[in-house]
Amino acid sequence: MKAPEFCLPNQDGVEICLRDLKGKWIILYFYPKDNTPGCTTEAKEFSELLDEFEKLGAIVIGVSPDSPKRHCNFIEKHGLKITLLSDENKEVLKAYGAWGKKKMYGKEYEGVIRSTFIINPEGEIVKEYKKVKAKGHAAKVLEDLKELIS
């Protein structure tokens, strides 16, 4: 499946477009909110493994509805090495099916569905993960990427 095109601002306000990343493996992960326990765990784990992803020719990009300024604070506070994109309008979240109905304590609401996509150098989604558990997820994605590349 072709990955939906997007252009979003990163933590520094610089626009990043999927089309500009063609030729690289992309780990695109969607998460609910900066500085929350699960999201912090996931971002730190991806940051810790970033060198290994880069050795495989992959880049890691996190996306949430938070503003670039919040992303900048999140990166500084936790020493993150990954790129974070801001999807305040939730258009990209919706395009990737990472926005929808959720349930907590019996109440239904709309929110970010923690999801990750591995996109190959041709721009196709070759693996997707839905309703991800944050802890240990980055290592699983790295393992799967190694298998896809070999």
Tab-separated table of C-alpha atoms in Angstrom:
chain	number	residue	atom	x	y	z
A	1	MET	CA	0.000	0.000	0.000
A	2	LYS	CA	1.283	3.456	-0.914
A	3	ALA	CA	1.997	5.610	2.151
A	4	PRO	CA	-0.262	8.704	2.267
A	5	GLU	CA	1.697	11.858	1.353
A	6	PHE	CA	2.190	14.520	3.998
A	7	CYS	CA	4.026	17.749	4.774
A	8	LEU	CA	4.216	18.699	8.449
A	9	PRO	CA	6.363	21.039	10.563
A	10	ASN	CA	9.036	19.467	12.772
A	11	GLN	CA	10.047	20.609	16.257
A	12	ASP	CA	11.985	23.536	14.703
A	13	GLY	CA	9.088	24.610	12.466
A	14	VAL	CA	10.793	23.213	9.328
A	15	GLU	CA	8.382	21.494	6.942
A	16	ILE	CA	9.138	17.806	6.350
A	17	CYS	CA	7.428	16.073	3.411
A	18	LEU	CA	7.236	12.353	2.772
A	19	ARG	CA	8.214	12.856	-0.882
A	20	ASP	CA	11.533	14.385	0.244
A	21	LEU	CA	12.389	11.197	2.148
A	22	LYS	CA	12.029	8.837	-0.813
A	23	GLY	CA	14.911	6.406	-1.064
A	24	LYS	CA	15.088	5.851	2.713
A	25	TRP	CA	13.406	3.427	5.039
A	26	ILE	CA	11.052	5.390	7.300
A	27	ILE	CA	9.774	4.432	10.710
A	28	LEU	CA	6.713	6.635	11.124
A	29	TYR	CA	5.083	6.382	14.510
A	30	PHE	CA	2.010	8.143	15.838
A	31	TYR	CA	1.610	8.837	19.549
A	32	PRO	CA	-0.934	10.726	21.671
A	33	LYS	CA	0.906	13.390	23.667
A	34	ASP	CA	4.356	14.707	24.582
A	35	ASN	CA	5.564	14.236	28.171
A	36	THR	CA	3.101	11.486	29.095
A	37	PRO	CA	4.527	8.229	30.519
A	38	GLY	CA	3.913	5.872	27.563
A	39	CYS	CA	4.841	8.439	24.929
A	40	THR	CA	8.030	9.360	26.779
A	41	THR	CA	9.022	5.679	27.071
A	42	GLU	CA	8.425	5.123	23.354
A	43	ALA	CA	10.330	8.268	22.286
A	44	LYS	CA	13.284	7.461	24.559
A	45	GLU	CA	13.496	3.877	23.249
A	46	PHE	CA	13.440	5.045	19.611
A	47	SER	CA	16.132	7.627	20.488
A	48	GLU	CA	18.315	4.993	22.178
A	49	LEU	CA	18.110	2.768	19.085
A	50	LEU	CA	18.425	5.585	16.530
A	51	ASP	CA	22.044	4.737	15.620
A	52	GLU	CA	21.009	1.163	14.789
A	53	PHE	CA	18.094	2.371	12.664
A	54	GLU	CA	20.421	4.793	10.845
A	55	LYS	CA	22.961	2.023	10.132
A	56	LEU	CA	20.129	0.287	8.247
A	57	GLY	CA	19.419	3.462	6.256
A	58	ALA	CA	16.252	4.256	8.220
A	59	ILE	CA	14.984	7.431	9.794
A	60	VAL	CA	12.597	7.578	12.737
A	61	ILE	CA	9.819	10.155	12.825
A	62	GLY	CA	7.237	10.607	15.565
A	63	VAL	CA	3.938	12.395	14.927
A	64	SER	CA	1.420	13.779	17.415
A	65	PRO	CA	-1.106	16.620	17.546
A	66	ASP	CA	1.251	18.624	19.814
A	67	SER	CA	2.672	21.935	18.560
A	68	PRO	CA	6.284	22.297	17.324
A	69	LYS	CA	7.039	24.290	20.498
A	70	ARG	CA	5.799	21.431	22.723
A	71	HIS	CA	7.874	18.984	20.651
A	72	CYS	CA	10.945	21.167	21.152
A	73	ASN	CA	10.417	21.186	24.931
A	74	PHE	CA	9.814	17.395	24.926
A	75	ILE	CA	13.065	16.776	23.005
A	76	GLU	CA	15.085	19.051	25.295
A	77	LYS	CA	13.599	17.681	28.516
A	78	HIS	CA	14.323	14.030	27.632
A	79	GLY	CA	17.391	14.346	25.381
A	80	LEU	CA	15.555	12.834	22.412
A	81	LYS	CA	17.396	12.340	19.109
A	82	ILE	CA	14.428	11.658	16.842
A	83	THR	CA	12.464	14.041	14.633
A	84	LEU	CA	8.973	14.923	15.832
A	85	LEU	CA	6.283	16.295	13.531
A	86	SER	CA	3.267	18.344	14.520
A	87	ASP	CA	-0.139	17.327	13.116
A	88	GLU	CA	-2.326	19.838	14.939
A	89	ASN	CA	-5.152	19.454	12.367
A	90	LYS	CA	-4.992	15.646	12.694
A	91	GLU	CA	-5.164	15.251	8.896
A	92	VAL	CA	-2.146	12.928	8.667
A	93	LEU	CA	-3.261	10.984	11.746
A	94	LYS	CA	-6.595	10.367	9.997
A	95	ALA	CA	-4.964	9.501	6.650
A	96	TYR	CA	-2.957	6.741	8.351
A	97	GLY	CA	-5.894	5.501	10.446
A	98	ALA	CA	-4.163	6.620	13.647
A	99	TRP	CA	-7.079	8.778	14.806
A	100	GLY	CA	-10.361	7.274	15.930
A	101	LYS	CA	-12.641	6.053	18.671
A	102	LYS	CA	-11.021	4.956	21.908
A	103	LYS	CA	-12.401	3.778	25.210
A	104	MET	CA	-11.215	4.568	28.694
A	105	TYR	CA	-13.081	3.773	31.899
A	106	GLY	CA	-16.155	2.885	29.842
A	107	LYS	CA	-16.275	6.242	28.055
A	108	GLU	CA	-15.808	6.586	24.310
A	109	TYR	CA	-13.846	9.482	22.867
A	110	GLU	CA	-11.759	10.300	19.788
A	111	GLY	CA	-8.015	10.313	20.050
A	112	VAL	CA	-4.676	9.102	18.730
A	113	ILE	CA	-4.415	5.356	18.259
A	114	ARG	CA	-0.760	4.560	18.964
A	115	SER	CA	0.421	3.169	15.600
A	116	THR	CA	3.670	2.629	13.716
A	117	PHE	CA	4.372	2.146	10.019
A	118	ILE	CA	7.493	0.915	8.259
A	119	ILE	CA	7.696	2.601	4.853
A	120	ASN	CA	10.146	1.244	2.282
A	121	PRO	CA	12.397	3.381	0.039
A	122	GLU	CA	9.717	3.285	-2.707
A	123	GLY	CA	7.166	4.925	-0.377
A	124	GLU	CA	5.079	1.821	0.346
A	125	ILE	CA	3.866	0.733	3.761
A	126	VAL	CA	5.391	-2.702	4.249
A	127	LYS	CA	4.485	-3.236	7.912
A	128	GLU	CA	2.051	-1.631	10.316
A	129	TYR	CA	1.424	-1.912	14.023
A	130	LYS	CA	-1.886	-0.818	15.579
A	131	LYS	CA	-2.736	-0.220	19.243
A	132	VAL	CA	0.941	-0.437	20.159
A	133	LYS	CA	2.191	-0.951	23.714
A	134	ALA	CA	4.982	1.605	24.145
A	135	LYS	CA	7.511	-0.381	26.208
A	136	GLY	CA	9.760	-2.542	24.010
A	137	HIS	CA	8.067	-1.436	20.788
A	138	ALA	CA	11.116	0.286	19.251
A	139	ALA	CA	13.202	-2.888	19.641
A	140	LYS	CA	10.471	-4.950	17.932
A	141	VAL	CA	10.313	-2.472	15.032
A	142	LEU	CA	14.112	-2.618	14.669
A	143	GLU	CA	14.013	-6.432	14.616
A	144	ASP	CA	11.286	-6.411	11.956
A	145	LEU	CA	13.152	-3.828	9.874
A	146	LYS	CA	16.273	-6.028	9.872
A	147	GLU	CA	14.147	-8.926	8.557
A	148	LEU	CA	12.554	-6.752	5.858
A	149	ILE	CA	15.927	-5.515	4.638
A	150	SER	CA	17.675	-8.905	4.584
